[in-house]
Tab-separated table of C-alpha atoms in Angstrom:
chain	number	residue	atom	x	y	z
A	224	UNK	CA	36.311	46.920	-21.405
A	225	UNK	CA	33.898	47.032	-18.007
A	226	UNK	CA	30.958	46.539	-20.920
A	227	UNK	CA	32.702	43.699	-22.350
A	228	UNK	CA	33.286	41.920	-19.173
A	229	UNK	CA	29.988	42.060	-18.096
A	230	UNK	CA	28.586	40.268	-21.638
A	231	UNK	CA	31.330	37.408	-20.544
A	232	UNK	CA	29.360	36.942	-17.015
A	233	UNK	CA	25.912	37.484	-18.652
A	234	UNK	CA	26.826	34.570	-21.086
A	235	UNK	CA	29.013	32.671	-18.416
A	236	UNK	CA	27.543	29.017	-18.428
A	237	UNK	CA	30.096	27.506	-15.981
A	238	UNK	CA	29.121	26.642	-12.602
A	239	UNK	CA	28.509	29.403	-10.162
A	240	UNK	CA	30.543	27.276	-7.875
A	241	UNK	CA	33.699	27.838	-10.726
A	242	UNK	CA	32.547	31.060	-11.261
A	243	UNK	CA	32.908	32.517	-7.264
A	244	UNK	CA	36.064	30.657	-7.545
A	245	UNK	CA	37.124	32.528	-10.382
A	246	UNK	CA	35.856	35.957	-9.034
A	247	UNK	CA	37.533	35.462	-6.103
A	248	UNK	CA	41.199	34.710	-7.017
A	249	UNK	CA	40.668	37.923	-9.124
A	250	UNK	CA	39.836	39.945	-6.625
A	251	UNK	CA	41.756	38.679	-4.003
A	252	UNK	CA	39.373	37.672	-1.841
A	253	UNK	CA	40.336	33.974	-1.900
A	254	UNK	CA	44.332	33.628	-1.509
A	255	UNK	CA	46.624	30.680	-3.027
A	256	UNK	CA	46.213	29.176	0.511
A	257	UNK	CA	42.294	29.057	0.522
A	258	UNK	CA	42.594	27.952	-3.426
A	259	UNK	CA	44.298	24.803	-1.985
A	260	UNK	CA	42.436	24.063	1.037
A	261	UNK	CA	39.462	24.011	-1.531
A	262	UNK	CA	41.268	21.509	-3.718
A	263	UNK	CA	42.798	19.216	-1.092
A	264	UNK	CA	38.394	19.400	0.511
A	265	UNK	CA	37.144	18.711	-3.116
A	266	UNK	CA	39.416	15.910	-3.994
A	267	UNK	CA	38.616	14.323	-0.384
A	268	UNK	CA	34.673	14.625	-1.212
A	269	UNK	CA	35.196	13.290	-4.539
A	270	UNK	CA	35.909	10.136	-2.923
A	271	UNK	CA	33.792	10.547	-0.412
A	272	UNK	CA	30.566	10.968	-3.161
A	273	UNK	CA	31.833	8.260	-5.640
A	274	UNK	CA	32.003	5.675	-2.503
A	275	UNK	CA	28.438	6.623	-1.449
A	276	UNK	CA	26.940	6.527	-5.121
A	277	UNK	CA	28.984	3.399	-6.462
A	278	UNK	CA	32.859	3.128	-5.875
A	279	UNK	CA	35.355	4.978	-5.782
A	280	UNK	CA	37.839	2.440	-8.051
A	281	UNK	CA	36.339	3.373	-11.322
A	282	UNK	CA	37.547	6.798	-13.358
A	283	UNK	CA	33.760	7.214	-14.639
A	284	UNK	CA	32.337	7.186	-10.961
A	285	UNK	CA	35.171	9.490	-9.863
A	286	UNK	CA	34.282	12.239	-13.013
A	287	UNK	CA	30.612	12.132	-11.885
A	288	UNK	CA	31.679	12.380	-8.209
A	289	UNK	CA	33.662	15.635	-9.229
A	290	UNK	CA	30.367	16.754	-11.383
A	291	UNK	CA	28.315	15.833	-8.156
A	292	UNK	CA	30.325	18.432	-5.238
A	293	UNK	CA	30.664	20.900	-7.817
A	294	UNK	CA	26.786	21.009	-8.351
A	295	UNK	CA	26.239	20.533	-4.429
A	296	UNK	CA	28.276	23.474	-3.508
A	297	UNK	CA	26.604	25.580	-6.339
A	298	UNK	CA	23.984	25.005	-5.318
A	299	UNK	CA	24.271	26.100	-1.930
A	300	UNK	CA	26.408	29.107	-2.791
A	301	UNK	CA	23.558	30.189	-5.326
A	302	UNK	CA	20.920	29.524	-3.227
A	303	UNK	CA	22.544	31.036	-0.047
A	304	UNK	CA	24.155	34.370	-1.519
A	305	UNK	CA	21.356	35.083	-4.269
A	306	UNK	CA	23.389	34.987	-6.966
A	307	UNK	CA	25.935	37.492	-5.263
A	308	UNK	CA	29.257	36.354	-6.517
A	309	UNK	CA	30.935	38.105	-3.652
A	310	UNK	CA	29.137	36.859	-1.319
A	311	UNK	CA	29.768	33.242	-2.442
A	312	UNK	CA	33.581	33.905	-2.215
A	313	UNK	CA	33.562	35.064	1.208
A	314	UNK	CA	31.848	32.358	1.972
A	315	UNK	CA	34.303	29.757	0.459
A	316	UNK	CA	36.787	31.810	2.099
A	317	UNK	CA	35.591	31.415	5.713
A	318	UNK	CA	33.963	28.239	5.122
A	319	UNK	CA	35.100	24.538	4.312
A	320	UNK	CA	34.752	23.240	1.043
A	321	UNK	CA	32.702	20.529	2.789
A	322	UNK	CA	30.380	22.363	5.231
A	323	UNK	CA	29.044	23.937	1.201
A	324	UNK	CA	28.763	19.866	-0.238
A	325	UNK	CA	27.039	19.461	2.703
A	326	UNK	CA	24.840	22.637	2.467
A	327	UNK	CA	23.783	21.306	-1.604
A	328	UNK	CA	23.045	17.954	-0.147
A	329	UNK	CA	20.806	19.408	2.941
A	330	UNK	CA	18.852	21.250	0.591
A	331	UNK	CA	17.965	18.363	-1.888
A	332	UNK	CA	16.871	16.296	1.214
A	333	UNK	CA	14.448	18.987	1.981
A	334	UNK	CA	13.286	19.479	-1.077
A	335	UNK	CA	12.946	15.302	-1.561
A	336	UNK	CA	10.737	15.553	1.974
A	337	UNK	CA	8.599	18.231	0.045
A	338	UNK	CA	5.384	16.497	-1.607
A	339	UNK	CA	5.852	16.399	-5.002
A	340	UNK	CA	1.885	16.535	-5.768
A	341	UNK	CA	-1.064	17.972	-3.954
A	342	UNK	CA	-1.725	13.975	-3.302
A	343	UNK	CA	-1.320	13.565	0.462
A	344	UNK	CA	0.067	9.644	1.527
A	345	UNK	CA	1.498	8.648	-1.543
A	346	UNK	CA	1.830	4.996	-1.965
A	347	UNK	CA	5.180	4.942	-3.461
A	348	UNK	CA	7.880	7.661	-3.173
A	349	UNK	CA	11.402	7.820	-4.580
A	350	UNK	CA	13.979	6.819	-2.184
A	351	UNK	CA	16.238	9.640	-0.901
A	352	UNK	CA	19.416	7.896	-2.402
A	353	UNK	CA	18.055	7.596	-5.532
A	354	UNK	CA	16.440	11.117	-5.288
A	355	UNK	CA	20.217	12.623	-4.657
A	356	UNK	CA	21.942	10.616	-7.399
A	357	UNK	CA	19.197	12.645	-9.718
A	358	UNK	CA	19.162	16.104	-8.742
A	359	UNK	CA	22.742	15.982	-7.392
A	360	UNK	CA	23.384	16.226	-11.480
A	361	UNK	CA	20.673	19.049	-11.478
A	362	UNK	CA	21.525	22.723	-11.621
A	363	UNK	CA	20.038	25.142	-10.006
A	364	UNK	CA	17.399	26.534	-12.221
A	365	UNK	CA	15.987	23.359	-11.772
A	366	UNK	CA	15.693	23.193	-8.190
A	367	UNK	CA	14.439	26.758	-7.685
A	368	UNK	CA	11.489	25.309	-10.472
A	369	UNK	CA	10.899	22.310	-8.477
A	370	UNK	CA	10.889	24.240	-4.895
A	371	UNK	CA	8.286	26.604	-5.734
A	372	UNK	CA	6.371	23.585	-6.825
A	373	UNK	CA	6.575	21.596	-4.053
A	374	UNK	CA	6.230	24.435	-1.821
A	375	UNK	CA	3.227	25.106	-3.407
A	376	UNK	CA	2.308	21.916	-2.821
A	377	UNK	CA	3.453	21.534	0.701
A	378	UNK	CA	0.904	24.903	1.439
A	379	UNK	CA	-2.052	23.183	-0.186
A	380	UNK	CA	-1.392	20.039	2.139
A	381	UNK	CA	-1.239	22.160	5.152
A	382	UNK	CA	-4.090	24.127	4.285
A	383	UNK	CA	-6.227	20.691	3.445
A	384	UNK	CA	-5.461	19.692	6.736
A	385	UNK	CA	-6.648	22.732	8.985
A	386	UNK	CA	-9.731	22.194	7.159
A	387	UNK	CA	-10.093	18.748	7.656
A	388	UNK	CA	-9.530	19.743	11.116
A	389	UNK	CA	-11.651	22.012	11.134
A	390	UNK	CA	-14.687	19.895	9.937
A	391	UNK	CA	-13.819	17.550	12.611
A	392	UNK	CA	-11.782	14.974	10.684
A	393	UNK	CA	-8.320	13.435	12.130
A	394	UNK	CA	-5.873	14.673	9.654
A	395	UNK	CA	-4.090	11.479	9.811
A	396	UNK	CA	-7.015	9.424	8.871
A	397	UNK	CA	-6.681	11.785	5.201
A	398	UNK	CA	-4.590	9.380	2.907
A	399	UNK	CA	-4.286	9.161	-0.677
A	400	UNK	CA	-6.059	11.994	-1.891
A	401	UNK	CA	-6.101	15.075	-3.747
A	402	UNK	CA	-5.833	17.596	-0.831
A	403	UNK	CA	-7.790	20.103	-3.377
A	404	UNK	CA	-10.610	17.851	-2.900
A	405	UNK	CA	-10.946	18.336	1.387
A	406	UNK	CA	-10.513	21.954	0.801
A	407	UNK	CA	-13.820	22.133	-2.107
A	408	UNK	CA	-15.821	19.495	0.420
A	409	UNK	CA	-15.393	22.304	3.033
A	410	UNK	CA	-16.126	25.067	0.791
A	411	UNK	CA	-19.543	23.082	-0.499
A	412	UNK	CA	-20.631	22.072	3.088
A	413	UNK	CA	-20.312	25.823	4.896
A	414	UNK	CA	-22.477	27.101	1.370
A	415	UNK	CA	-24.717	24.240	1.802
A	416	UNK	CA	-25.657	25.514	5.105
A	417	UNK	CA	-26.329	22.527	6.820
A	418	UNK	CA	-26.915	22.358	10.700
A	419	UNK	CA	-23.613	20.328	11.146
A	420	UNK	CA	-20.481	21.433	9.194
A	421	UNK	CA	-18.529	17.856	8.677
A	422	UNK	CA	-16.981	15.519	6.379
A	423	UNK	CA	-20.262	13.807	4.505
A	424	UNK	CA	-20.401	10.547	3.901
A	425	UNK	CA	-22.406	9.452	0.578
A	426	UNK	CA	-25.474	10.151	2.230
A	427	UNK	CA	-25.282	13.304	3.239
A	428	UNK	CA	-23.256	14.425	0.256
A	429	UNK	CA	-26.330	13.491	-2.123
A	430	UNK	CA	-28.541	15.455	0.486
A	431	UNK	CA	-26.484	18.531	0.048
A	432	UNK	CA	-27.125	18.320	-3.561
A	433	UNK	CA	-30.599	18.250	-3.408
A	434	UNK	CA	-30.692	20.796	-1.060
A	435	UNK	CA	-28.800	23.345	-2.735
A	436	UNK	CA	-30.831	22.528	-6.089
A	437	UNK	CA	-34.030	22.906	-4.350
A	438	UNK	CA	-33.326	25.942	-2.389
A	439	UNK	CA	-30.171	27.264	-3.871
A	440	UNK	CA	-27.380	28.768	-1.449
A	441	UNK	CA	-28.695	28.585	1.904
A	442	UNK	CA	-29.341	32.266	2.970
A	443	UNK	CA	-26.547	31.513	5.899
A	444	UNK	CA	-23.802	30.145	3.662
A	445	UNK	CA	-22.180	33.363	2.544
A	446	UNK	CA	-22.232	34.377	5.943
A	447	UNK	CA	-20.632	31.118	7.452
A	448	UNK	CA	-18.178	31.244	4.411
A	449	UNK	CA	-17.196	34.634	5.726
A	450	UNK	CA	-16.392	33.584	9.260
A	451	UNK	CA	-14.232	31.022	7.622
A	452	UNK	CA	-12.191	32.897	6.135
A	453	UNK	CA	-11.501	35.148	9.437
A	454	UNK	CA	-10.696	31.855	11.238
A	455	UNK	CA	-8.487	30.696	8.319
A	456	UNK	CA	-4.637	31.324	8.779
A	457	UNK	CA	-3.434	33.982	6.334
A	458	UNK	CA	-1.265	31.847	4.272
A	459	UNK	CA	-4.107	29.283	3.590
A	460	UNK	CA	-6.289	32.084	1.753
A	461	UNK	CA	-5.277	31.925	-1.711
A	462	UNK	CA	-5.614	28.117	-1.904
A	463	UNK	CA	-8.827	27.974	-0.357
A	464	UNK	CA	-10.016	30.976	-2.869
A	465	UNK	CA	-9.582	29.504	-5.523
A	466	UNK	CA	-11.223	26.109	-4.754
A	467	UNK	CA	-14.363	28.289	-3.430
A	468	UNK	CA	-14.146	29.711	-6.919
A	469	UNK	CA	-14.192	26.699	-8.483
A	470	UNK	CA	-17.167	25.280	-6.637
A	471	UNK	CA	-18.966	28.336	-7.426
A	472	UNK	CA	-18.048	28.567	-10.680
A	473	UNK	CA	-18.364	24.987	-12.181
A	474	UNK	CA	-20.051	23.068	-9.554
A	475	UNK	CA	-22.946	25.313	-8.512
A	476	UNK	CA	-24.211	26.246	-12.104
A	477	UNK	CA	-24.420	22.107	-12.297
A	478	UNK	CA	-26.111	21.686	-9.679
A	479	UNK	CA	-28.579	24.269	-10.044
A	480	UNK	CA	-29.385	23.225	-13.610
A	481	UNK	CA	-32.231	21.312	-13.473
A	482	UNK	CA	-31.769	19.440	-17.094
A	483	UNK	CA	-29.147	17.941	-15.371
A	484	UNK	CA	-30.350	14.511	-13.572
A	485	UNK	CA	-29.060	13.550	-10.506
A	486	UNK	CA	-28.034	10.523	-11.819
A	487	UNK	CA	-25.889	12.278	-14.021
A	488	UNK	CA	-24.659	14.696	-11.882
A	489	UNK	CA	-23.266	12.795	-8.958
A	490	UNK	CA	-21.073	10.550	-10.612
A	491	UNK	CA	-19.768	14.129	-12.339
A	492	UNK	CA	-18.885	15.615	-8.934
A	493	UNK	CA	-18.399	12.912	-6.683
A	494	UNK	CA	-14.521	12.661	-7.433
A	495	UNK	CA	-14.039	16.199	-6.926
A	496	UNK	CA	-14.900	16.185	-3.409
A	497	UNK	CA	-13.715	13.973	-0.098
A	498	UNK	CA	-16.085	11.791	1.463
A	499	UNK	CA	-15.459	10.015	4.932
A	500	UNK	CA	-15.165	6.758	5.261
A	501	UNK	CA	-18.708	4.790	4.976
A	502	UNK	CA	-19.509	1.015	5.168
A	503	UNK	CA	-20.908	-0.840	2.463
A	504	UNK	CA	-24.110	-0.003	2.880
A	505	UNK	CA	-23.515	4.143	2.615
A	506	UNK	CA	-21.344	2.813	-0.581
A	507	UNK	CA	-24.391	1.162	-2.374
A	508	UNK	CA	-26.712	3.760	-1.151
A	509	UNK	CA	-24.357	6.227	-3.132
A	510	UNK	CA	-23.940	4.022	-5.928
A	511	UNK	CA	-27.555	3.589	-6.056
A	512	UNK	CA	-28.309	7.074	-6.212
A	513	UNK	CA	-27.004	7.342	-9.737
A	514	UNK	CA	-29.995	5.163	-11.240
A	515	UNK	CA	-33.403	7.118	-11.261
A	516	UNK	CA	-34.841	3.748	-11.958
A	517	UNK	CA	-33.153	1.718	-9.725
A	518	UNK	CA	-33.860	4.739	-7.095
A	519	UNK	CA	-37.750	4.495	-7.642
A	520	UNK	CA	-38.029	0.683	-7.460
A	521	UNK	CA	-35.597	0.378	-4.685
A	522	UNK	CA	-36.129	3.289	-2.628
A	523	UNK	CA	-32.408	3.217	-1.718
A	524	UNK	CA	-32.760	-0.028	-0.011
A	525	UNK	CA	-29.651	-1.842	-0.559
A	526	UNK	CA	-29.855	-4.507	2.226
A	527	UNK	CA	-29.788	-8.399	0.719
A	528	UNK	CA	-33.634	-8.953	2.321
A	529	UNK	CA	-34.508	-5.936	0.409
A	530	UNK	CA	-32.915	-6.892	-2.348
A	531	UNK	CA	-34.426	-10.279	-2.337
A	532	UNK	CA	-38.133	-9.542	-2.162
A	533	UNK	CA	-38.167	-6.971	-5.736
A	534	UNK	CA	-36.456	-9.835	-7.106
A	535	UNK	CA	-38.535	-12.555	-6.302
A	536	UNK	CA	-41.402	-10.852	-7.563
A	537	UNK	CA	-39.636	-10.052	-10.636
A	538	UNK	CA	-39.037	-13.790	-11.299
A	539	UNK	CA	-42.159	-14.539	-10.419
A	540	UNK	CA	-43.773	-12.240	-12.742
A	541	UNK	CA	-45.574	-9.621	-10.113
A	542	UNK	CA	-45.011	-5.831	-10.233
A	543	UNK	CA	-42.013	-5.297	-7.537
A	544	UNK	CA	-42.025	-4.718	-4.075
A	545	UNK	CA	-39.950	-3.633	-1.670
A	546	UNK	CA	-42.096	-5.438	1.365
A	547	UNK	CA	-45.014	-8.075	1.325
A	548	UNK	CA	-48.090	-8.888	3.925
A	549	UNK	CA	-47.914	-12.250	4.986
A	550	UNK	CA	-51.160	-12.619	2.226
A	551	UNK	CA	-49.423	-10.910	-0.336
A	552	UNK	CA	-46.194	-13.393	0.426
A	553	UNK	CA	-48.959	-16.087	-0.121
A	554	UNK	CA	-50.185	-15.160	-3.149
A	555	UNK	CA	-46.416	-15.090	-4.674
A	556	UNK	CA	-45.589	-18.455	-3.455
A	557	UNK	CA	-49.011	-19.418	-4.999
A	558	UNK	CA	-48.147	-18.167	-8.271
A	559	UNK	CA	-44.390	-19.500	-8.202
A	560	UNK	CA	-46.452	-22.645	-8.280
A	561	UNK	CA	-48.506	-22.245	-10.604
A	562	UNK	CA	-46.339	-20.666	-13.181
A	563	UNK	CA	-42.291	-21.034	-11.896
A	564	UNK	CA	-39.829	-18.461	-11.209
A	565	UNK	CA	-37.753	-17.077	-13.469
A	566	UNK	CA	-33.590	-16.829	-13.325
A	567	UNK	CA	-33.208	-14.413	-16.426
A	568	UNK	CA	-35.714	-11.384	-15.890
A	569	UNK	CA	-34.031	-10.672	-12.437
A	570	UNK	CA	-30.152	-10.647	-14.706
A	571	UNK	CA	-31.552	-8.387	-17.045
A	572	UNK	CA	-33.137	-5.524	-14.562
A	573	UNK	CA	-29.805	-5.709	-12.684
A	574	UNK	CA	-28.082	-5.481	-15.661
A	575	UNK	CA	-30.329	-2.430	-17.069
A	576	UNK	CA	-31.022	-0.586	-13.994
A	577	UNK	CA	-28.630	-1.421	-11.322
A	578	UNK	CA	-25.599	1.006	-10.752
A	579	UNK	CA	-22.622	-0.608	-12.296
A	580	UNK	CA	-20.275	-0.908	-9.011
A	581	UNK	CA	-23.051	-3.255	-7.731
A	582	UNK	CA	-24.033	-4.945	-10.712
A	583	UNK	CA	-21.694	-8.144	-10.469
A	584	UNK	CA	-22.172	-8.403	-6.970
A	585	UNK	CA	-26.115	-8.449	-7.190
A	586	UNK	CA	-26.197	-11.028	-10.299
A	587	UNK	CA	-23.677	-13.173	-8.085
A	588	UNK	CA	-26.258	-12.940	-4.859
A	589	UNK	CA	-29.258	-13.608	-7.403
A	590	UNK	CA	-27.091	-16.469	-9.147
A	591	UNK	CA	-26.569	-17.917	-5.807
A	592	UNK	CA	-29.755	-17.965	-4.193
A	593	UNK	CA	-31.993	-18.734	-7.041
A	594	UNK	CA	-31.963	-22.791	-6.575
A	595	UNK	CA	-32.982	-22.315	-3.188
A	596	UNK	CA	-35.401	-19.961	-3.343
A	597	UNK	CA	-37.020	-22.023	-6.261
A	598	UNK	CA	-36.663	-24.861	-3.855
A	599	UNK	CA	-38.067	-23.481	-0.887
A	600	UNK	CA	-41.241	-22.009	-3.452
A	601	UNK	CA	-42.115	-24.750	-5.044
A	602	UNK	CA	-41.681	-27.781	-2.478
A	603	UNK	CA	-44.694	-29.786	-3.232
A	604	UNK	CA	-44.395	-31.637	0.340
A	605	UNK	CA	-45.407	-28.104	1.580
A	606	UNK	CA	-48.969	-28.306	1.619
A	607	UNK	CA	-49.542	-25.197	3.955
A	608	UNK	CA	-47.346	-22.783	2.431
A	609	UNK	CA	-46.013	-22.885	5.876
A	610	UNK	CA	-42.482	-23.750	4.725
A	611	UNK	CA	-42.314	-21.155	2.167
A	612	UNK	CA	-43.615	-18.143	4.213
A	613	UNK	CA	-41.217	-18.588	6.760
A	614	UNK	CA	-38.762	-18.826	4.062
A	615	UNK	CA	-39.369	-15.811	2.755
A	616	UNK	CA	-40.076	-14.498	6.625
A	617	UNK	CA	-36.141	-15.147	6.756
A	618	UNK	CA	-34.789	-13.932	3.734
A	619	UNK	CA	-37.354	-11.292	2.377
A	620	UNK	CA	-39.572	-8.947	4.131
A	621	UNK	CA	-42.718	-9.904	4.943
A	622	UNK	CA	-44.532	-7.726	7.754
């Protein structure tokens, strides 16, 4: 018999709230008064539940309302005895019905403050209501699942933050990101060895690239990655571990393979790490970055007057320049008169060479200017050249 009753609790699927109910009017523990107080408490939160999640004048809000407390106080009485039935009956016995509804419904609403990703801001997030009326039908195999995983989760926030910290970055200026990502920047910056351990912008990101492909690990970054880790709070260390592992593991052998443009690599790695917040110009200095072409013609100038001057000369035909002297600005104009300027060859270099983010913003500024810059070139009443030089003075460089 003992060997048959325990294949009965083995297989026993019923609530364990039903279950330390059961145990305990076998064993005595709970009496016939304590049996009532627990039915005259349930039948009160019944009400109580159905009222809060629709009303309490309808028969099919009332049976979820009773499926509701009983998973509640489960809940807590599973959670808070471990699975010890006799715990959970002394429990009921020297506690209200209640204080355990209230217990299950405490723990959801920590569990719904929880992240549920290793995102940190989220936009959008499920409203606690809402979140209850779910995982109030839950049991509590599911809840243990989804506590270790927003646990989890909650540790690689924490940990993202110290380090963000720790690079000198407000945590609350961290939103919407993947908190892995602030973690592998700070892992990458201590191995790049640079003289300042920070956030990088674009900028410097692309610099610590071509440093570590140049030179390889800087003879200091072990050693800095080692102090680190005696600074880092114990329960941080397995998260951070295993985004150092991944940079050296996936990242490094990328960077240090020299088949591998940089044009090709950055856009590769760039969403894996966090950047700090850079103005436009640090965006389309990244962005350029990507083209070899557009690197070597450009030289990473992304300013409009830049900008302007390679494509003037590429309209009008001359190899481009990032700068003319006021007789090399002559000659241009010269030949704009001579021969016109060209819309189309300017469209098709942006649209060959230029990195994509910039593309429709660069055919929009060439699209735009183009009638006056014709204008200003090829005004006949401008005898001198006067008029055009110090047009192109304003919007080009000439030096």
């Amino acid at each position: 018999m003992p060997n048959d009753r325990h294949q009965v609790a083995v297989f026993d699927d019923r609530p364990f709230f039903e279950r330390a109910l059961a145990s305990g009017v076998r064993s005595g523990v709970l009496a016939d008064d304590d049996v009532a107080r627990i039915l005259d408490d349930g039948a009160k939160g019944m009400v109580q539940i159905a009222e809060y999640f629709g009303t309490q004048y309808l028969r099919p809000n009332i049976d979820e309302a009773r499926a509701r407390i009983v998973n509640l106080v489960s809940l807590y009485l599973e959670e808070s005895s471990g699975g010890d039935l006799e715990k959970a009956t002394r429990s009921l016995r020297d506690n209200t019905f209640l204080s355990h509804s209230r217990g299950g419904s405490e723990l959801l609403k920590q569990l719904w403050a929880m992240p549920e990703d290793s995102s940190f801001g989220i936009m959008v997030k499920q409203s606690q209501k809402s979140f209850l009326a779910d995982w109030s039908l839950q049991g509590h195999a599911e809840y243990r699942q989804a506590l270790e995983q927003r646990q989890a989760h909650q540790l690689t926030v924490a940990a993202a933050l110290w380090f963000a910290e720790n690079l000198g970055w407000p945590p609350a200026d961290i939103s919407t990101v993947a908190v892995e990502s602030v973690i592998r920047t700070a892992m990458l910056v201590h191995l790049g060895g640079g003289p300042l351990a920070a956030i990088p912008n674009a900028a410097e990101f692309i610099a610590i690239l071509g440093m570590i492909r140049k030179k390889g690990v800087a003879g200091n970054g072990r050693k800095r990655i080692a102090a680190l880790f005696k600074a880092l709070p114990e329960p941080y260390h397995a998260v951070a571990r295993s985004e150092l592992q991944k940079v050296e593991s996936e990242d490094l052998p990328r960077i240090l393979d020299t088949s591998q443009t940089m044009n090709q690599l950055i856009p590769a790695l760039e969403p894996l790490y966090f950047l700090r917040d850079f103005g436009p110009e640090d965006a389309s200095r990244f962005d350029a970055a990507v083209s070899d072409d557009w690197q070597k013609i450009t030289a990473g100038k992304v300013d409009d007057n830049s900008l302007l001057t390679i494509f003037v000369c590429l309209a009008a035909d001359t190899p481009p320049k990032r700068a003319w002297s006021k007789a090399a600005a002559r000659t241009v104009i010269r030949k704009v008169r001579a021969e016109g300027l060209r819309r189309q060859p300017v469209l098709a270099f942006i649209r060959a060479f230029a990195p994509y983010q910039l593309q429709e913003d660069l055919e929009a500024l060439w699209t735009e200017l183009f009638p006056e810059v014709e204008e200003a070139l090829s005004d006949p009443s401008d005898t001198t050249l006067d008029g055009a030089l110090s047009f192109l003075k304003e919007n080009c460089i000439v030096r």
